[in-house]
Coordinates of C-alpha atoms in Angstrom, one line a residue:
M51 CA -14.3 -6.1 -21.3
K52 CA -11.8 -5.1 -18.6
N53 CA -9.0 -7.2 -20.0
A54 CA -9.6 -6.0 -23.5
L55 CA -9.6 -2.4 -22.3
A56 CA -6.4 -2.9 -20.3
Q57 CA -4.7 -4.4 -23.4
A58 CA -5.9 -1.6 -25.6
D59 CA -4.6 1.1 -23.2
H60 CA -1.3 -0.7 -22.9
A61 CA -1.0 -0.8 -26.7
V62 CA -1.6 3.0 -26.9
E63 CA 1.0 3.6 -24.3
A64 CA 3.5 1.5 -26.3
L65 CA 2.8 3.3 -29.5
R66 CA 2.9 6.7 -27.7
A67 CA 6.4 6.0 -26.6
Q68 CA 7.5 5.8 -30.2
R69 CA 5.3 8.5 -31.7
Q70 CA 6.9 11.2 -33.8
D71 CA 5.4 14.7 -33.4
D72 CA 6.4 16.4 -36.7
Y73 CA 2.7 16.5 -37.7
Y74 CA 1.0 15.8 -34.4
P75 CA -1.5 18.5 -33.6
Q76 CA -0.9 21.1 -30.9
F77 CA -4.5 22.3 -30.6
H78 CA -6.7 19.7 -32.2
L79 CA -8.1 16.6 -30.5
A80 CA -6.3 13.4 -31.5
A81 CA -5.5 10.1 -29.8
A82 CA -2.2 9.7 -28.0
A83 CA -1.3 7.2 -30.7
G84 CA -3.0 4.8 -33.1
W85 CA -5.8 5.5 -35.6
I86 CA -9.0 7.6 -35.1
N87 CA -11.9 8.6 -37.2
D88 CA -15.5 9.7 -36.4
P89 CA -16.2 11.8 -33.3
N90 CA -18.7 10.0 -31.0
G91 CA -20.6 10.6 -27.9
L92 CA -20.1 14.4 -27.7
V93 CA -21.9 15.6 -24.5
Y94 CA -21.8 18.0 -21.6
I95 CA -22.8 16.3 -18.4
N96 CA -22.0 17.0 -14.7
G97 CA -19.8 20.0 -15.5
V98 CA -17.6 18.1 -18.0
Y99 CA -17.4 17.9 -21.8
H100 CA -16.8 14.4 -23.2
A101 CA -15.5 13.7 -26.6
F102 CA -15.3 10.1 -27.7
Y103 CA -14.0 8.9 -31.1
Q104 CA -13.6 5.9 -33.2
H105 CA -10.2 4.4 -32.3
H106 CA -7.9 1.6 -33.3
P107 CA -5.3 1.5 -30.5
Y108 CA -3.1 -1.3 -31.8
D109 CA -1.6 0.6 -34.8
Q110 CA -2.0 3.6 -37.1
N111 CA -4.5 1.8 -39.5
W112 CA -8.2 1.3 -39.3
G113 CA -9.1 -1.8 -37.5
P114 CA -11.6 -3.2 -34.9
M115 CA -13.1 0.0 -33.6
H116 CA -12.8 1.0 -29.9
W117 CA -14.1 4.2 -28.3
G118 CA -11.3 6.6 -27.4
H119 CA -12.1 9.3 -24.8
A120 CA -11.0 12.8 -23.8
T121 CA -12.6 15.3 -21.4
S122 CA -12.6 19.0 -20.8
R123 CA -14.1 21.6 -18.5
D124 CA -13.8 24.5 -20.9
L125 CA -13.8 23.2 -24.5
A126 CA -10.3 24.5 -24.9
H127 CA -8.1 22.3 -22.7
W128 CA -8.4 18.5 -22.7
Q129 CA -7.2 15.4 -21.0
H130 CA -6.9 11.9 -22.4
Q131 CA -9.0 9.3 -20.5
P132 CA -8.8 5.5 -20.6
I133 CA -10.4 3.8 -23.6
A134 CA -14.1 3.6 -22.9
L135 CA -15.4 0.7 -25.1
A136 CA -13.6 -2.3 -26.6
P137 CA -15.2 -4.9 -29.0
G138 CA -15.5 -8.5 -27.9
E139 CA -19.1 -9.4 -27.1
S140 CA -21.1 -11.5 -29.6
Y141 CA -23.0 -8.4 -30.7
D142 CA -20.0 -6.1 -31.2
K143 CA -17.1 -8.5 -31.6
D144 CA -15.8 -6.8 -34.8
G145 CA -16.2 -3.2 -33.7
C146 CA -17.9 -0.7 -31.4
F147 CA -18.9 1.6 -34.3
S148 CA -20.1 5.2 -34.1
G149 CA -22.8 6.5 -31.8
C150 CA -23.7 9.2 -29.3
A151 CA -24.0 10.0 -25.6
V152 CA -26.8 11.4 -23.5
D153 CA -27.4 12.6 -20.0
D154 CA -30.0 10.2 -18.5
N155 CA -30.8 11.8 -15.2
G156 CA -27.2 12.3 -14.4
V157 CA -26.0 9.0 -15.8
L158 CA -23.6 9.2 -18.8
T159 CA -25.2 6.8 -21.3
L160 CA -23.6 5.7 -24.6
L161 CA -25.6 4.4 -27.6
Y162 CA -23.4 2.8 -30.3
T163 CA -23.4 0.3 -33.2
G164 CA -22.3 -3.2 -32.5
H165 CA -20.7 -4.4 -35.8
V166 CA -20.2 -8.1 -36.8
W167 CA -18.7 -9.4 -40.1
L168 CA -21.0 -12.3 -41.1
G169 CA -18.6 -13.4 -43.9
K170 CA -15.0 -12.5 -44.6
E171 CA -13.6 -9.5 -42.6
G172 CA -14.1 -6.4 -44.7
D173 CA -16.9 -7.8 -46.8
D174 CA -19.6 -5.0 -46.6
D175 CA -22.1 -7.2 -48.3
Q176 CA -22.3 -9.5 -45.2
V177 CA -22.6 -7.5 -42.0
R178 CA -24.9 -7.3 -38.9
E179 CA -25.3 -4.0 -37.1
V180 CA -27.3 -3.5 -34.0
Q181 CA -27.7 -0.5 -31.7
C182 CA -26.3 -1.1 -28.2
L183 CA -26.2 0.7 -24.8
A184 CA -23.6 1.3 -22.2
T185 CA -23.6 3.4 -19.0
S186 CA -21.1 4.9 -16.6
E187 CA -21.5 6.1 -13.0
D188 CA -18.1 7.9 -12.9
G189 CA -17.8 9.2 -16.5
V190 CA -14.7 7.0 -17.2
N191 CA -15.6 3.3 -16.7
F192 CA -18.5 1.9 -18.7
V193 CA -20.8 -1.2 -18.4
K194 CA -22.3 -2.7 -21.5
H195 CA -25.9 -3.6 -21.5
G196 CA -26.2 -5.2 -24.9
P197 CA -28.4 -4.4 -28.0
V198 CA -31.5 -2.3 -27.6
L199 CA -32.5 -2.0 -31.3
L200 CA -32.1 -4.6 -34.0
P201 CA -32.1 -3.9 -37.7
P202 CA -35.3 -4.2 -39.7
E203 CA -35.8 -7.1 -42.0
G204 CA -33.8 -6.9 -45.2
I205 CA -31.4 -4.1 -43.9
Q206 CA -27.8 -4.9 -43.0
H207 CA -26.2 -1.5 -43.0
F208 CA -27.8 0.1 -39.9
R209 CA -25.6 2.3 -37.8
D210 CA -24.5 5.5 -36.1
P211 CA -27.4 6.3 -33.7
K212 CA -27.9 9.9 -32.6
V213 CA -30.3 10.4 -29.7
W214 CA -32.0 13.4 -28.2
R215 CA -35.1 14.2 -26.0
A216 CA -38.2 16.0 -27.2
A217 CA -41.9 15.9 -26.1
D218 CA -41.1 13.9 -23.0
R219 CA -39.6 11.0 -25.1
W220 CA -36.3 9.9 -26.4
W221 CA -35.7 10.0 -30.2
M222 CA -33.1 8.2 -32.2
V223 CA -32.0 8.8 -35.8
V224 CA -30.1 5.9 -37.5
G225 CA -28.3 5.8 -40.8
A226 CA -29.3 2.9 -43.1
K227 CA -29.1 1.5 -46.6
E228 CA -32.2 0.0 -48.1
N229 CA -32.4 -1.3 -51.6
G230 CA -29.2 0.4 -52.5
L231 CA -30.3 3.8 -51.2
G232 CA -29.3 5.8 -48.1
Q233 CA -31.8 6.9 -45.5
A234 CA -32.2 8.3 -42.0
R235 CA -34.6 6.2 -39.9
L236 CA -36.4 7.7 -36.9
Y237 CA -37.2 5.7 -33.7
R238 CA -38.8 6.7 -30.3
S239 CA -38.5 5.4 -26.7
N240 CA -39.6 6.2 -23.2
D241 CA -36.5 4.6 -21.5
L242 CA -33.6 4.4 -24.0
R243 CA -34.0 0.6 -24.0
D244 CA -37.3 -0.2 -25.8
W245 CA -37.4 1.4 -29.2
Q246 CA -40.3 1.7 -31.7
F247 CA -39.9 2.6 -35.4
D248 CA -41.5 6.0 -36.1
R249 CA -40.8 6.7 -39.8
V250 CA -38.2 7.2 -42.4
L251 CA -37.2 10.8 -41.7
A252 CA -35.6 11.3 -45.2
G253 CA -33.9 9.2 -47.8
A254 CA -32.2 9.1 -51.2
Q255 CA -34.6 8.9 -54.2
S256 CA -31.8 7.8 -56.5
P257 CA -28.2 6.5 -56.3
H258 CA -27.0 10.0 -57.1
Q259 CA -28.2 11.0 -53.6
G260 CA -26.1 8.4 -51.9
Y261 CA -26.2 4.6 -51.4
M262 CA -25.6 5.0 -47.7
W263 CA -26.3 7.9 -45.3
E264 CA -23.8 7.7 -42.4
C265 CA -23.6 9.6 -39.1
P266 CA -27.1 11.3 -39.2
D267 CA -27.8 14.0 -36.7
F268 CA -31.1 15.9 -36.2
F269 CA -31.5 19.1 -34.2
P270 CA -33.2 22.5 -34.1
L271 CA -31.3 25.6 -35.1
G272 CA -33.1 28.9 -35.0
E273 CA -36.5 28.4 -36.5
K274 CA -35.5 25.4 -38.6
Q275 CA -34.7 21.7 -38.1
V276 CA -31.4 20.4 -39.5
L277 CA -30.8 16.9 -40.7
L278 CA -27.0 16.5 -40.8
F279 CA -25.5 13.4 -42.4
S280 CA -22.7 12.0 -44.5
P281 CA -23.9 10.5 -47.7
Q282 CA -21.7 8.0 -49.5
G283 CA -21.8 7.7 -53.3
L284 CA -22.6 11.3 -54.4
T285 CA -21.4 12.0 -57.9
A286 CA -18.9 14.9 -58.3
Q287 CA -20.5 17.9 -60.1
G288 CA -18.1 20.7 -61.1
Y289 CA -16.7 22.1 -57.9
R290 CA -19.1 20.1 -55.7
N291 CA -18.7 16.7 -54.1
R292 CA -15.0 16.4 -54.9
N293 CA -14.1 14.3 -51.9
R294 CA -14.4 10.5 -51.6
F295 CA -17.5 11.0 -49.4
Q296 CA -19.4 14.2 -48.4
S297 CA -21.0 15.7 -45.3
G298 CA -23.9 18.2 -45.4
Y299 CA -27.4 19.0 -44.4
L300 CA -31.0 19.3 -45.3
L301 CA -33.1 22.2 -43.7
G302 CA -36.8 22.0 -42.9
H303 CA -39.5 21.8 -40.3
W304 CA -40.3 19.0 -37.9
R305 CA -42.4 18.3 -34.8
P306 CA -42.7 15.0 -32.9
D307 CA -45.1 12.6 -34.6
E308 CA -44.9 14.5 -37.9
D309 CA -43.0 14.2 -41.1
F310 CA -39.8 16.2 -41.7
S311 CA -40.8 18.8 -44.2
V312 CA -37.6 19.7 -46.2
T313 CA -37.3 23.3 -47.4
Q314 CA -33.7 23.4 -48.6
S315 CA -32.0 20.7 -50.6
F316 CA -28.6 19.1 -49.6
C317 CA -25.8 21.6 -48.9
E318 CA -22.2 20.6 -48.2
L319 CA -21.1 21.8 -44.8
D320 CA -17.4 22.3 -45.4
G321 CA -15.6 22.9 -48.7
G322 CA -12.1 21.5 -47.8
H323 CA -10.4 18.2 -48.5
D324 CA -10.7 16.7 -45.1
F325 CA -14.1 16.9 -43.3
Y326 CA -16.3 13.9 -42.5
A327 CA -18.8 12.4 -40.0
P328 CA -19.7 15.7 -38.1
Q329 CA -21.6 15.3 -34.9
T330 CA -23.2 18.1 -32.8
F331 CA -23.8 18.5 -29.1
T332 CA -25.2 21.2 -26.8
A333 CA -22.8 23.4 -24.8
A334 CA -23.3 24.3 -21.2
D335 CA -25.0 27.5 -22.2
G336 CA -27.2 25.9 -24.9
R337 CA -25.2 26.7 -28.0
R338 CA -25.2 24.0 -30.8
M339 CA -21.6 22.9 -31.2
L340 CA -19.9 20.5 -33.6
F341 CA -16.8 18.3 -34.1
A342 CA -15.9 16.4 -37.3
W343 CA -13.2 14.0 -38.4
M344 CA -10.4 16.0 -40.0
D345 CA -9.4 13.4 -42.6
M346 CA -11.0 11.6 -45.6
W347 CA -11.3 7.9 -46.5
E348 CA -8.8 6.5 -49.0
S349 CA -6.5 9.6 -48.7
P350 CA -2.8 9.5 -48.1
M351 CA -1.9 10.0 -44.4
P352 CA 1.8 10.8 -43.9
S353 CA 1.5 10.6 -40.2
K354 CA 1.1 6.9 -40.3
P355 CA 4.8 6.1 -40.2
H356 CA 4.9 8.3 -37.1
G357 CA 2.6 6.0 -35.1
W358 CA -0.7 7.8 -35.4
A359 CA -3.4 8.9 -37.9
G360 CA -6.5 11.1 -37.6
A361 CA -7.6 14.1 -35.8
L362 CA -10.8 16.1 -35.1
T363 CA -11.6 19.6 -36.2
L364 CA -11.7 22.5 -33.8
P365 CA -15.0 22.7 -31.9
R366 CA -17.4 24.9 -33.9
E367 CA -20.5 26.8 -33.1
L368 CA -23.5 26.5 -35.4
T369 CA -26.0 29.3 -36.0
L370 CA -28.5 30.1 -38.7
S371 CA -28.1 33.1 -40.9
C372 CA -30.9 35.5 -41.8
E373 CA -30.9 33.8 -45.3
G374 CA -31.5 30.5 -43.6
N375 CA -28.1 28.9 -44.1
V376 CA -26.0 27.1 -41.5
L377 CA -23.0 29.2 -40.3
M378 CA -20.0 27.6 -38.6
N379 CA -17.5 29.5 -36.5
P380 CA -14.7 28.4 -34.1
A381 CA -15.9 28.0 -30.5
R382 CA -15.4 31.2 -28.6
E383 CA -13.7 29.3 -25.9
L384 CA -10.6 28.8 -28.1
T385 CA -9.5 32.4 -27.5
A386 CA -8.3 31.1 -24.1
L387 CA -5.4 29.4 -26.1
R388 CA -4.1 32.7 -27.5
G389 CA -0.7 34.0 -26.5
E390 CA 0.6 37.6 -27.3
Q391 CA -1.1 39.3 -30.2
Q392 CA 0.7 40.5 -33.3
S393 CA -0.8 43.3 -35.4
F394 CA -0.1 44.2 -39.0
D395 CA -1.1 47.3 -40.9
A396 CA -3.0 47.3 -44.1
V397 CA -0.8 46.9 -47.2
S398 CA -1.0 46.9 -51.0
V399 CA 0.8 44.1 -52.9
R400 CA 1.4 44.1 -56.6
N401 CA 2.9 41.1 -58.5
Q402 CA 5.0 40.1 -55.5
R403 CA 5.2 38.1 -52.3
Q404 CA 5.6 39.8 -48.9
V405 CA 6.3 37.8 -45.8
L406 CA 3.8 38.6 -43.1
T407 CA 4.8 36.5 -40.1
D408 CA 6.2 33.2 -38.9
G409 CA 5.3 30.8 -36.2
V410 CA 1.6 31.7 -35.7
Q411 CA -1.3 29.3 -35.4
E412 CA -4.3 31.8 -35.7
L413 CA -4.6 34.6 -38.2
T414 CA -7.4 37.0 -39.0
L415 CA -7.2 39.3 -42.0
T416 CA -9.4 41.0 -44.6
L417 CA -9.1 41.4 -48.3
N418 CA -10.6 44.3 -50.2
V419 CA -12.2 42.5 -53.1
V420 CA -13.5 45.7 -54.9
A421 CA -10.1 47.4 -54.8
S422 CA -8.1 44.3 -55.9
D423 CA -7.7 43.5 -59.6
A424 CA -5.0 40.8 -59.3
E425 CA -5.8 37.5 -61.0
R426 CA -4.9 35.6 -57.8
Y427 CA -4.2 37.0 -54.4
G428 CA -4.1 35.8 -50.8
I429 CA -1.7 34.0 -48.5
V430 CA 0.9 31.2 -48.8
I431 CA 1.4 28.8 -45.9
G432 CA 5.1 27.7 -46.0
T433 CA 5.6 25.3 -48.9
A434 CA 2.4 23.4 -48.1
A435 CA -0.6 25.4 -49.2
R436 CA -2.0 28.7 -50.4
L437 CA -5.4 30.3 -49.9
Y438 CA -6.4 32.8 -52.5
V439 CA -9.1 34.7 -54.4
D440 CA -9.3 33.6 -58.0
N441 CA -10.7 36.7 -59.8
Q442 CA -11.4 34.8 -63.0
T443 CA -13.6 32.1 -61.5
H444 CA -14.8 34.3 -58.6
R445 CA -14.0 31.7 -56.0
L446 CA -11.9 31.4 -52.9
V447 CA -9.5 28.5 -53.4
L448 CA -7.5 26.4 -51.0
E449 CA -4.7 24.7 -52.8
R450 CA -2.3 22.3 -51.2
F451 CA 1.1 21.0 -52.3
S452 CA 3.0 17.8 -51.6
E453 CA 5.6 15.4 -53.1
D454 CA 2.7 12.9 -53.0
P455 CA 0.4 13.7 -55.9
G456 CA -2.5 12.3 -53.8
L457 CA -2.1 15.2 -51.4
C458 CA -2.1 17.9 -54.1
G459 CA -5.0 19.8 -55.6
C460 CA -7.7 22.4 -54.9
R461 CA -10.9 22.8 -53.1
S462 CA -12.9 26.0 -53.4
V463 CA -16.1 27.9 -52.5
P464 CA -17.9 30.7 -54.3
L465 CA -16.7 34.1 -53.4
P466 CA -19.2 35.7 -51.0
E467 CA -21.0 38.8 -52.4
A468 CA -19.3 41.4 -50.2
D469 CA -16.8 44.1 -50.8
I470 CA -14.6 42.9 -48.0
L471 CA -13.6 39.2 -47.5
S472 CA -12.9 38.3 -43.9
L473 CA -10.8 35.3 -43.2
R474 CA -10.0 33.5 -39.9
V475 CA -7.3 30.9 -40.4
F476 CA -6.0 28.2 -38.0
I477 CA -2.6 26.6 -38.9
D478 CA -1.7 23.5 -36.9
R479 CA 1.3 21.2 -37.6
S480 CA -0.7 19.3 -40.3
S481 CA -3.9 21.1 -40.9
L482 CA -5.6 24.3 -42.1
E483 CA -9.1 25.4 -41.1
V484 CA -10.4 28.5 -42.8
F485 CA -13.6 30.4 -41.7
V486 CA -14.9 32.8 -44.3
N487 CA -17.0 35.9 -43.6
H488 CA -17.9 34.8 -40.1
G489 CA -18.9 31.3 -41.0
E490 CA -20.6 31.7 -44.4
A491 CA -18.2 29.1 -45.7
C492 CA -15.4 26.8 -44.3
L493 CA -12.5 25.0 -45.8
T494 CA -10.7 22.3 -43.8
S495 CA -7.7 20.4 -45.2
R496 CA -4.8 18.4 -43.9
I497 CA -1.4 19.7 -45.0
Y498 CA 2.0 18.1 -44.5
P499 CA 4.9 20.6 -45.0
T500 CA 8.0 18.5 -45.5
D501 CA 10.3 21.2 -44.3
G502 CA 8.1 22.0 -41.2
Q503 CA 7.7 25.6 -42.3
R504 CA 4.3 27.3 -41.9
S505 CA 5.3 30.9 -42.4
V506 CA 2.5 33.2 -43.8
T507 CA 3.3 35.2 -46.9
L508 CA 1.0 37.7 -48.7
F509 CA 1.0 37.4 -52.5
A510 CA -0.6 38.9 -55.6
E511 CA -0.3 37.7 -59.2
G512 CA -1.3 39.6 -62.3
G513 CA -2.2 42.8 -60.6
L514 CA -2.8 44.6 -57.3
A515 CA -4.3 43.3 -54.1
Q516 CA -5.4 45.3 -51.1
F517 CA -5.0 43.6 -47.7
G518 CA -6.6 45.1 -44.6
A519 CA -5.1 45.1 -41.1
A520 CA -4.3 41.6 -39.7
Q521 CA -3.9 40.0 -36.3
A522 CA -2.1 36.8 -35.4
W523 CA -1.5 34.7 -32.3
E524 CA 0.5 31.7 -31.3
L525 CA -1.8 29.1 -29.6
E526 CA -0.9 27.0 -26.6
S527 CA -1.3 23.3 -26.5
I528 CA -4.8 22.0 -25.6
W529 CA -3.4 19.1 -23.5
E530 CA -3.3 19.5 -19.8

């Protein structure tokens, strides 16, 4: 594997020398160059946070998957590390697909899917996927130990292991496709190497619930247990399930050696255009944290001509609301990136636009929903997007604009039942992340302003809008 890793690192360096940074993120994790998708192997071990990700280092398109790698000591500032895994063995020759990382008595241990095309490359009807193990003594260089779990008879699509420890055992949930229906399969082990099937944790009962469940994750949150996964094949219904694929969760109760008792049906985790394959991890102080891929399959990616494609969301903290819903908020560590604060007084806007500020990356503001009668009101981000309350549909809408029709359109969430709407907005070179009412809803979308402008303007159409006081910050780069 050493030669393959050296060649991959060299390829990234060559691409990096030609990379254009018009859209390259300042405060989101991305590869130095090349393609990335799912976050993998998120873990805190020996005082260091590790974020791995699906990576094709040879160009800006999806290809044989490697594991890219970055590390941090504070969840705010990061360093690129050498590529951790490269395909090439008989069991992973066509890709080191998604997986996870665990702390095995101080040893950083990766579990990932070895992918092999049995027929023509790209033919999803002829694949073999096995769960593999690799370890590292120094947190940078890894040794492969081969497959530790083979697929059950009759199942080809069998991937994305997520492992945790409970009741003095290791547990693994794996995404699978059986008889055209997605499922999350549960396994148990005493040593991470010998695995026994426990049960099907949950599965689709009809094609409308997904033909494949990718990237499952299973963890406690408050008094509930969360099954997080990315179902493929959900049918769009009104405002719901508008993306190519979705990501969301089931809530319920679980104890080792018992069934998962679902108490709340599937709920999308993020309402934006670009959010997929989320994975959680535990912070140093025990908080449940999450990264996701900040892109979507089969969507235009204007950064490709610039030598790179794909980024991860900001790290997010998960909590459970009193009503039993999952809340997502930016990691508190991100305040370390803030520069000087700008403050703005409350203002009324009627049938006009009013420039608020320019050159900021984080903005917090409130909108008085009760005192506002405008048909639409909110903020405009340069020429690339606008975020607004639609009083006629009672929804919060994120609308993006582009010369490419494939990058135009709206995503929205129901307007929370509150007099005041609180928004926290992060504006990077090619993305927006919106956190609504302290995590009740989130909207994540890639944007590509052709003129580079990301100024923030308040607006109101068809009436009056009342904006509360606002604060804004420029954010420093995350790269050390």
